[in-house]
PDB file of C-alpha atoms in Angstrom:
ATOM      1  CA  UNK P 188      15.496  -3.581   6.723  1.00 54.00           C
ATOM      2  CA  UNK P 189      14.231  -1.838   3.673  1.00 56.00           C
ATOM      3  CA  UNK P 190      14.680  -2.680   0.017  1.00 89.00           C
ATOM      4  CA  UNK P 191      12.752  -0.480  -1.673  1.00 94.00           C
ATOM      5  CA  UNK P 192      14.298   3.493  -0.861  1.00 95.00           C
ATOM      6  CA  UNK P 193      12.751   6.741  -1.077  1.00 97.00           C
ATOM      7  CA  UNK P 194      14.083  10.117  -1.356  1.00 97.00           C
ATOM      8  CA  UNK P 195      13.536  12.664  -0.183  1.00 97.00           C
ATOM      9  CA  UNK P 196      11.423  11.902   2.926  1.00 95.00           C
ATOM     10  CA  UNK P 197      10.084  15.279   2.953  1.00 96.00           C
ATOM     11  CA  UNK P 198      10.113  17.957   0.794  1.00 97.00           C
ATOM     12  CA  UNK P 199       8.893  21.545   0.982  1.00 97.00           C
ATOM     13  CA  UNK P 200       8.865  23.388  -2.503  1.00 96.00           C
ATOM     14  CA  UNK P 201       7.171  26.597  -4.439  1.00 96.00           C
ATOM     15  CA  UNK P 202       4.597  26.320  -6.765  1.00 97.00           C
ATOM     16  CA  UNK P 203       6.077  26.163 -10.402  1.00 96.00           C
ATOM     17  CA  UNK P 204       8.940  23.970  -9.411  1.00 96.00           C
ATOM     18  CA  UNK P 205      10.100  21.077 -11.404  1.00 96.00           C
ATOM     19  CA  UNK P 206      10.691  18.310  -8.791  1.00 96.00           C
ATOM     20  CA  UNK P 207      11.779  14.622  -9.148  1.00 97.00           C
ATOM     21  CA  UNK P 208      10.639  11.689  -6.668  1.00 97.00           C
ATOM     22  CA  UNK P 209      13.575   9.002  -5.915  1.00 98.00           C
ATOM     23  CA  UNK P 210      12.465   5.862  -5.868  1.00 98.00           C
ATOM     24  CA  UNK P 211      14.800   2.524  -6.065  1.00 97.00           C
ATOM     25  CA  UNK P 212      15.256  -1.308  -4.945  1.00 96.00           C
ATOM     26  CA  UNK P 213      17.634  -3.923  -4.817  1.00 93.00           C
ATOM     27  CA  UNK P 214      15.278  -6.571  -4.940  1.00 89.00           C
ATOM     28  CA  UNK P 215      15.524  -7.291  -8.630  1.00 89.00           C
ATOM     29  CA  UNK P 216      11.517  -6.896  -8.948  1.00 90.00           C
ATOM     30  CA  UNK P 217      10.338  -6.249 -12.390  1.00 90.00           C
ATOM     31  CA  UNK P 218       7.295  -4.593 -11.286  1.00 90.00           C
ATOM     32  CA  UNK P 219       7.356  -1.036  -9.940  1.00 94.00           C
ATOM     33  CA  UNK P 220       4.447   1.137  -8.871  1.00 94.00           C
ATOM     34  CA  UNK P 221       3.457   4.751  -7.564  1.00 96.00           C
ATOM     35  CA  UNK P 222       0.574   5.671  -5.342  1.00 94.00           C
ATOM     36  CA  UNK P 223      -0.657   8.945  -3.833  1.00 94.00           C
ATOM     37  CA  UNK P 224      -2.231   8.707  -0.654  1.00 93.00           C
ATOM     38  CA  UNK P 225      -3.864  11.855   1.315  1.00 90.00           C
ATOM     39  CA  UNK P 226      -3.864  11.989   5.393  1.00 83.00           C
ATOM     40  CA  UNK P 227      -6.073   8.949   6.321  1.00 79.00           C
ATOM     41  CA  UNK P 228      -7.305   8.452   3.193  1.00 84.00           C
ATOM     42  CA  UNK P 229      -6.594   5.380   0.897  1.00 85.00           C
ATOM     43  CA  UNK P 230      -4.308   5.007  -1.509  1.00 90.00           C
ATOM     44  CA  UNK P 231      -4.413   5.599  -5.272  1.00 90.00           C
ATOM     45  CA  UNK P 232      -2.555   3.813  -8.038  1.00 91.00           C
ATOM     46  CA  UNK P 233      -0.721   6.834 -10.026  1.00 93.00           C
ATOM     47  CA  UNK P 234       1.619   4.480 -12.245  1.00 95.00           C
ATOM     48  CA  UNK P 235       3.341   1.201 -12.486  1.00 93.00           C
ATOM     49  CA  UNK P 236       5.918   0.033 -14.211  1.00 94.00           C
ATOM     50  CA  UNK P 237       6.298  -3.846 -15.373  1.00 90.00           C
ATOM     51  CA  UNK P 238       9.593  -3.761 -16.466  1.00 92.00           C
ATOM     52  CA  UNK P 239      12.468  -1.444 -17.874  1.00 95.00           C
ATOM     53  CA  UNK P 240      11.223   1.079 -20.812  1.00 95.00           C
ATOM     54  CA  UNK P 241       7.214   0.210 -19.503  1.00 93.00           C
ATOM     55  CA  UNK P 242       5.535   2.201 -17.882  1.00 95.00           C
ATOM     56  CA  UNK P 243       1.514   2.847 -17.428  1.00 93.00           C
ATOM     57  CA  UNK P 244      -0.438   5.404 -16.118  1.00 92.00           C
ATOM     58  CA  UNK P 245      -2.947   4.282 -13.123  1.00 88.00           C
ATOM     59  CA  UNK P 246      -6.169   4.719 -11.956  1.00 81.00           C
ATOM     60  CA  UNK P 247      -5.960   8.103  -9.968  1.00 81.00           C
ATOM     61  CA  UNK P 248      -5.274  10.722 -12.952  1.00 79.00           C
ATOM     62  CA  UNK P 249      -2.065  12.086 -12.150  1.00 82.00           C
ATOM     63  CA  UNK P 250       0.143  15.240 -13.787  1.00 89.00           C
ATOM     64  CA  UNK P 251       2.894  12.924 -12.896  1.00 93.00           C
ATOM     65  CA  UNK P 252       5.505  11.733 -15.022  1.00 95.00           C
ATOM     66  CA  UNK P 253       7.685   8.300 -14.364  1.00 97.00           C
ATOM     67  CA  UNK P 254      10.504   6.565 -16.436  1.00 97.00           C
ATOM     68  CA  UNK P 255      12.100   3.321 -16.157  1.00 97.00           C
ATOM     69  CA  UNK P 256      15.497   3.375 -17.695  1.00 97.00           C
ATOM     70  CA  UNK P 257      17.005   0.897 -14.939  1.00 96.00           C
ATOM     71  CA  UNK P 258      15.021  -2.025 -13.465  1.00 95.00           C
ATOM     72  CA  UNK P 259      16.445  -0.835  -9.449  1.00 96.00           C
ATOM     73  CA  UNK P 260      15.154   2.974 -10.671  1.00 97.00           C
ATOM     74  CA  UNK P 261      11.553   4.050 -10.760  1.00 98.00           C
ATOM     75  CA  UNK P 262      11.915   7.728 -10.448  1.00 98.00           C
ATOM     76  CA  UNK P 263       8.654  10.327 -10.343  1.00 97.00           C
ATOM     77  CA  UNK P 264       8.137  13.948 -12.276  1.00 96.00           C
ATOM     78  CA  UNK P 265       6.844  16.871 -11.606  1.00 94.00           C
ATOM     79  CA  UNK P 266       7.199  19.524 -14.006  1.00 94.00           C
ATOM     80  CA  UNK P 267       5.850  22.106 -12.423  1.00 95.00           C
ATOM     81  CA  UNK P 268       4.924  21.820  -8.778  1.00 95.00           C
ATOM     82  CA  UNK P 269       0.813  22.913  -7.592  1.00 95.00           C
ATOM     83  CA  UNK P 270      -0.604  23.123  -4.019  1.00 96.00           C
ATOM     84  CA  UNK P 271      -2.944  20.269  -5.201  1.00 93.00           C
ATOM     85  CA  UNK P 272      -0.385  18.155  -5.276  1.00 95.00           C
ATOM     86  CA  UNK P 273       0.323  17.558  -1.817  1.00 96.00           C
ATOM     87  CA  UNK P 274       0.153  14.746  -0.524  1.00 95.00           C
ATOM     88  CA  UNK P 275       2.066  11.254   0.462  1.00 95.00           C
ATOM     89  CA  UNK P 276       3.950   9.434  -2.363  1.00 97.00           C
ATOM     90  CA  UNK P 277       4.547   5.643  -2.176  1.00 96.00           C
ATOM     91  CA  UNK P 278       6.708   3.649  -3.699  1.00 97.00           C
ATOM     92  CA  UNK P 279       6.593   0.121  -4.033  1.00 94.00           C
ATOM     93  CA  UNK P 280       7.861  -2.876  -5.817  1.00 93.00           C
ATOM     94  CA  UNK P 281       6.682  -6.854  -6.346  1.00 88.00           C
ATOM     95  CA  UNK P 282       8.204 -10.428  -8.567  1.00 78.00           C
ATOM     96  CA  UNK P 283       6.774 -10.633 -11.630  1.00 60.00           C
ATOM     97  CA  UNK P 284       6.219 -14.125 -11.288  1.00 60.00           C
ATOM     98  CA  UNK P 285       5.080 -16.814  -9.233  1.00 52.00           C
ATOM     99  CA  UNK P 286       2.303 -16.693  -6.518  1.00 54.00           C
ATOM    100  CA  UNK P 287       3.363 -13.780  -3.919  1.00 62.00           C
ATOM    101  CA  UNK P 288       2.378 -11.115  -5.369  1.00 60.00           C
ATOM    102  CA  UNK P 289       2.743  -8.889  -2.428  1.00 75.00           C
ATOM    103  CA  UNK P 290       4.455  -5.509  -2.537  1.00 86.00           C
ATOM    104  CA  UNK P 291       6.896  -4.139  -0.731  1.00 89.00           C
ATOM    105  CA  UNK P 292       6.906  -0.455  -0.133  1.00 93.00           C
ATOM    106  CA  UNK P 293       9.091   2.406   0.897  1.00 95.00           C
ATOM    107  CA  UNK P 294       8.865   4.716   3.438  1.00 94.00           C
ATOM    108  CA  UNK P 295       7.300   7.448   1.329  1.00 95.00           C
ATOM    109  CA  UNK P 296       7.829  11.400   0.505  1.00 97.00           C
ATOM    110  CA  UNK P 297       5.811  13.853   1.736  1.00 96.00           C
ATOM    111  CA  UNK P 298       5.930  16.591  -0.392  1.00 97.00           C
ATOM    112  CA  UNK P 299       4.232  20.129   0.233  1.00 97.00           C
ATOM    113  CA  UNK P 300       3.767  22.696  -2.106  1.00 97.00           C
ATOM    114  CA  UNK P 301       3.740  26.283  -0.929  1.00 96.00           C
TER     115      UNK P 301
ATOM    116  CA  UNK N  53     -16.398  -2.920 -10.654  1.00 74.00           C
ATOM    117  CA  UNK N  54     -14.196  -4.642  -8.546  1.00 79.00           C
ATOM    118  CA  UNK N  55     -13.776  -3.301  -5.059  1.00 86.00           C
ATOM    119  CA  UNK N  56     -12.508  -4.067  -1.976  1.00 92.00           C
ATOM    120  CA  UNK N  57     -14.201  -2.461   1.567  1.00 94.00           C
ATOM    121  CA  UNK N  58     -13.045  -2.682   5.107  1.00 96.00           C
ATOM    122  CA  UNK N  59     -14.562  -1.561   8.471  1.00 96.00           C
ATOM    123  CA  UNK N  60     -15.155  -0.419  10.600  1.00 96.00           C
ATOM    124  CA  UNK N  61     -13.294   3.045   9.134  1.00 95.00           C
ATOM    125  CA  UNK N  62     -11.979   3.627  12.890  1.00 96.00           C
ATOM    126  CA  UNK N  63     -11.680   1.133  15.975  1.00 97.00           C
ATOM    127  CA  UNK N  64     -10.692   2.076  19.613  1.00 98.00           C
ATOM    128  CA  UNK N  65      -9.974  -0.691  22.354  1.00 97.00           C
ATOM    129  CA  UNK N  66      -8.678  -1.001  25.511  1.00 97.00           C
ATOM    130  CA  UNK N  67      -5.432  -2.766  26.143  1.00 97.00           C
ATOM    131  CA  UNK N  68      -6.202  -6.693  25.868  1.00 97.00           C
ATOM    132  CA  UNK N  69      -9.899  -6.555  24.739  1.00 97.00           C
ATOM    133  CA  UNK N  70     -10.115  -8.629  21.388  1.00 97.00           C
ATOM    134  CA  UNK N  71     -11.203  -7.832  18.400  1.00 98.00           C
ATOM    135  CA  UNK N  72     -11.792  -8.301  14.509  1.00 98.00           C
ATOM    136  CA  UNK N  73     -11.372  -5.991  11.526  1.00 98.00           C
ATOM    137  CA  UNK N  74     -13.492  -6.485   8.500  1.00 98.00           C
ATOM    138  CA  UNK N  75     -12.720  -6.923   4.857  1.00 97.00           C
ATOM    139  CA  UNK N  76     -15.092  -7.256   2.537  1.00 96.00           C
ATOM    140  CA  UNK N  77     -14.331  -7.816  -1.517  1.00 92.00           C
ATOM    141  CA  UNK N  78     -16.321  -7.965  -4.794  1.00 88.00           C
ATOM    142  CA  UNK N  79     -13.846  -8.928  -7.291  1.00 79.00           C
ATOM    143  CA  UNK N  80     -13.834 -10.796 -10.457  1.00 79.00           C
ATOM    144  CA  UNK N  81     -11.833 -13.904  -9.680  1.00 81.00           C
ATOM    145  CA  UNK N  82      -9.678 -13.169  -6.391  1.00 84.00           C
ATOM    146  CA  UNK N  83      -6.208 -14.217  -6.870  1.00 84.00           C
ATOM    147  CA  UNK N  84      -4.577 -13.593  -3.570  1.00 88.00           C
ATOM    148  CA  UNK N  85      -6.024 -11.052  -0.660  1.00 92.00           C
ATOM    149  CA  UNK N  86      -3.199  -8.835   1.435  1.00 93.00           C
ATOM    150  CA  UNK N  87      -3.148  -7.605   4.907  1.00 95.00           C
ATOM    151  CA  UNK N  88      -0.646  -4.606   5.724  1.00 95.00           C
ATOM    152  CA  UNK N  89      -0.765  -2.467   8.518  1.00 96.00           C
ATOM    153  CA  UNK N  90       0.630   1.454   7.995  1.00 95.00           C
ATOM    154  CA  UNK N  91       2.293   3.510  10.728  1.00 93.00           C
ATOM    155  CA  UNK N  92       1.777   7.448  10.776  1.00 88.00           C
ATOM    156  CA  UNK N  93       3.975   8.587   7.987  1.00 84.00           C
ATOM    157  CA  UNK N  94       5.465   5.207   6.860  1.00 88.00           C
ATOM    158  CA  UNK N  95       4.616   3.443   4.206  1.00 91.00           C
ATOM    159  CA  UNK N  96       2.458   0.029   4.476  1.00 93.00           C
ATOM    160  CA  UNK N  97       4.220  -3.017   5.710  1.00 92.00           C
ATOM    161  CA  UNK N  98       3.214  -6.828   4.496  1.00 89.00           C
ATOM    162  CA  UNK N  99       1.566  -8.665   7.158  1.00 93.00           C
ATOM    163  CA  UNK N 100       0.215 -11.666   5.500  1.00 90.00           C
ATOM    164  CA  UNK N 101      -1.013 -13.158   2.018  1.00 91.00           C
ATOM    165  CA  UNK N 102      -4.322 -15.730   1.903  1.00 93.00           C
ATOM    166  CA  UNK N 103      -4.892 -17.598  -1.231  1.00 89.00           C
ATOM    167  CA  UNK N 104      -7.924 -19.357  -0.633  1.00 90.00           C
ATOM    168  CA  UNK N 105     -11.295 -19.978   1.011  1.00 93.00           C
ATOM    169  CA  UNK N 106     -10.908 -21.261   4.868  1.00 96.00           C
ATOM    170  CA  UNK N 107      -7.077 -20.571   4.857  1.00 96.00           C
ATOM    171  CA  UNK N 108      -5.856 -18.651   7.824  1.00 97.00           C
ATOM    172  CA  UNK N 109      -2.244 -17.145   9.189  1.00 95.00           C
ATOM    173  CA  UNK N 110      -1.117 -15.966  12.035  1.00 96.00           C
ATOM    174  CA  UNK N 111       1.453 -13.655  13.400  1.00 93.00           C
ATOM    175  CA  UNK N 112       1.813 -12.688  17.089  1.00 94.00           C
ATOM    176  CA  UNK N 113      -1.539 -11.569  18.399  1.00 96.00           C
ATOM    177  CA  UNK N 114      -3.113 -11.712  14.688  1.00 97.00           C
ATOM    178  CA  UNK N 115      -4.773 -14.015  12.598  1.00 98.00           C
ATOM    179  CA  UNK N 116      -5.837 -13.681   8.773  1.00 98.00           C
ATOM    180  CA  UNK N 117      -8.901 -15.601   7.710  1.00 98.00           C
ATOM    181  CA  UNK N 118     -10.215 -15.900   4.317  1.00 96.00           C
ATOM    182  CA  UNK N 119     -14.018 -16.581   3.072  1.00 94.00           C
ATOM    183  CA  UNK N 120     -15.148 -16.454  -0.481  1.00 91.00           C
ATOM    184  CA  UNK N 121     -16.838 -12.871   0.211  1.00 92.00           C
ATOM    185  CA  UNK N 122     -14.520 -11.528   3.014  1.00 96.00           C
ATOM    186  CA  UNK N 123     -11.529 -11.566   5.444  1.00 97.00           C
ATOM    187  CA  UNK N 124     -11.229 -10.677   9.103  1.00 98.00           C
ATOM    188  CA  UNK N 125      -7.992  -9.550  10.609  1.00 98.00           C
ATOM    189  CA  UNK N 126      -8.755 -10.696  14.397  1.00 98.00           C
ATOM    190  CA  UNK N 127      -6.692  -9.397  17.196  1.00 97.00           C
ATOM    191  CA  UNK N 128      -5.856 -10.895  20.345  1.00 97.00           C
ATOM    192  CA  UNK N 129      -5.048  -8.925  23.791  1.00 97.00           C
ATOM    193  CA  UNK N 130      -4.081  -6.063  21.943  1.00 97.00           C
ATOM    194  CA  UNK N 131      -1.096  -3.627  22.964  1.00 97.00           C
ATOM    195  CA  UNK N 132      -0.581  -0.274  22.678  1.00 97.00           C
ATOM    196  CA  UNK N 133       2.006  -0.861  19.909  1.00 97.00           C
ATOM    197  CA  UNK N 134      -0.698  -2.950  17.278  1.00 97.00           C
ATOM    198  CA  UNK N 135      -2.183   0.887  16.776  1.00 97.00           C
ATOM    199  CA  UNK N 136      -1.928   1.478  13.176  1.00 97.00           C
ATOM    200  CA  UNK N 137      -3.707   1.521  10.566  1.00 96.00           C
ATOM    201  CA  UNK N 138      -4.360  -1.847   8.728  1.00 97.00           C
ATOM    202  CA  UNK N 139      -5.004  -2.005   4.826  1.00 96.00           C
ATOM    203  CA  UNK N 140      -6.407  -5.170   2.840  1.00 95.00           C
ATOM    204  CA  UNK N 141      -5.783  -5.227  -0.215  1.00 92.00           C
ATOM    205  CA  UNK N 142      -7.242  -7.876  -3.282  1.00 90.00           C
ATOM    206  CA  UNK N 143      -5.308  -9.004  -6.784  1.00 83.00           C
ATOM    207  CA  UNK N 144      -7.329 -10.505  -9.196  1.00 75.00           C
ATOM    208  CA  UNK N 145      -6.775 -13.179 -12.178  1.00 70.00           C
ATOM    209  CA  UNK N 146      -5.521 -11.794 -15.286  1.00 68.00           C
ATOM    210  CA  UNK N 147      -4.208  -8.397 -13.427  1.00 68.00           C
ATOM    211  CA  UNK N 148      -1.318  -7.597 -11.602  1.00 67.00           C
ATOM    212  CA  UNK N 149      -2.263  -4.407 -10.021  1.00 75.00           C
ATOM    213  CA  UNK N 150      -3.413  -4.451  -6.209  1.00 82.00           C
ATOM    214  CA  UNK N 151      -6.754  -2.996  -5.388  1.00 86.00           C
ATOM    215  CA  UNK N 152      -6.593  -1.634  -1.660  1.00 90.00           C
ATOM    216  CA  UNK N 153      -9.460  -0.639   1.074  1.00 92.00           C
ATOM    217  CA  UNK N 154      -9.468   2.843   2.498  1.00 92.00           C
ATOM    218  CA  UNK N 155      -8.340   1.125   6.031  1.00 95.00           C
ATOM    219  CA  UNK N 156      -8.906   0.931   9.544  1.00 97.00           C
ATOM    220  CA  UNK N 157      -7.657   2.828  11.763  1.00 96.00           C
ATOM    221  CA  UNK N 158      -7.021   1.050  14.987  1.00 97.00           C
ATOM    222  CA  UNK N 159      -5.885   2.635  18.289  1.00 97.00           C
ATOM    223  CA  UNK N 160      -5.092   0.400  21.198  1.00 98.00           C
ATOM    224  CA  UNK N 161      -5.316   2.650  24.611  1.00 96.00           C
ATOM    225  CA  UNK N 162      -3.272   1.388  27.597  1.00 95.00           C
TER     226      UNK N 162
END
């Protein structure tokens, strides 16, 4: 069973529109992260998040905007929607501390810009 | 630079014939190394953490081993279902970020 929750799961929208990526968990993790992967390719860190009112931009260069107002919410912004920037968006989420530092993702959104 | 590189990019098999997947990393003080295996669509799911050198883990047909310059995912008897594609992934000290491989993709024909 999921923590972590996505939405939407897909999402078809026209260039120029702004569009927001839902991302939360119930897993009280502090650290929150988004990646961007393309069709069989690998993934790329966009942001992260270590904890409420933090957030950091990744190693892929993204026009991507996050927040973190809520620890549970990591949510992802477009402001204005391109072709380039379909693709697969993961979320995921880890404990700050101790020695598993494995993530635990959601499903992902597949968004497509016409 | 520190990177993490798996192959063989793509792996076919036949139904029960073993085989092992390749990870190999170049990273500045290796903290932990991740397995996860993706589905079509889905987003990765955690198959096993290895800490250290000579540590291994296994779950149903697959076992996790851990060197100081790679780790092999090896698969037993493969099924149809174990085709997916299987990331590694490396965290190093001092960071907190994970640094993935581009995957294999493996496909398990009946």
């Amino acid at each position: 069973e999921a923590d972590i929750y996505q939405t939407p799961r897909y999402l078809v929208i026209g260039t120029g529109k702004k569009i927001t990526l839902e991302c939360s968990q119930t897993m009280g993790h502090d650290k929150m992260y988004w990646y961007q992967q393309d069709p069989g390719m690998e993934l790329h860190l966009i942001h992260y998040s270590y904890g409420v009112n933090s957030t950091e931009k990744g190693d892929l260069s993204s026009e991507s905007t996050v927040s973190r107002i809520r620890t549970e919410h990591f949510p992802l912004t477009l402001e204005s929607a391109r072709p380039s920037h379909t693709s697969q968006y993961l979320c995921a989420s880890s404990a700050l501390t101790g020695l598993n530092y494995g993530y635990t993702f959601g499903s992902g959104t597949r968004l497509t810009v016409v | 630079e520190d990177q993490v590189t798996q192959s063989p990019e793509a792996l076919r098999l036949q139904e029960g014939e073993s085989s092992s997947l390749n990870c190999s990393y170049t990273v500045s003080g290796l903290r932990g190394l991740f397995w996860y295996r993706q589905d079509p669509g889905k987003g990765p799911e955690f198959l096993f953490t290895l800490y250290s050198a000579g540590e291994e883990k296994e779950k149903e047909r697959l076992k996790a081993t851990l060197t100081k310059k790679e780790s092999f995912l090896h698969i037993t008897a493969p099924k149809p279902e174990d085709s997916a594609t299987y990331l590694c992934a490396a965290i190093i000290q001092g960071a907190q970020k994970l640094v993935f491989g581009q995957g294999t993709r493996l496909t398990i024909n009946p």
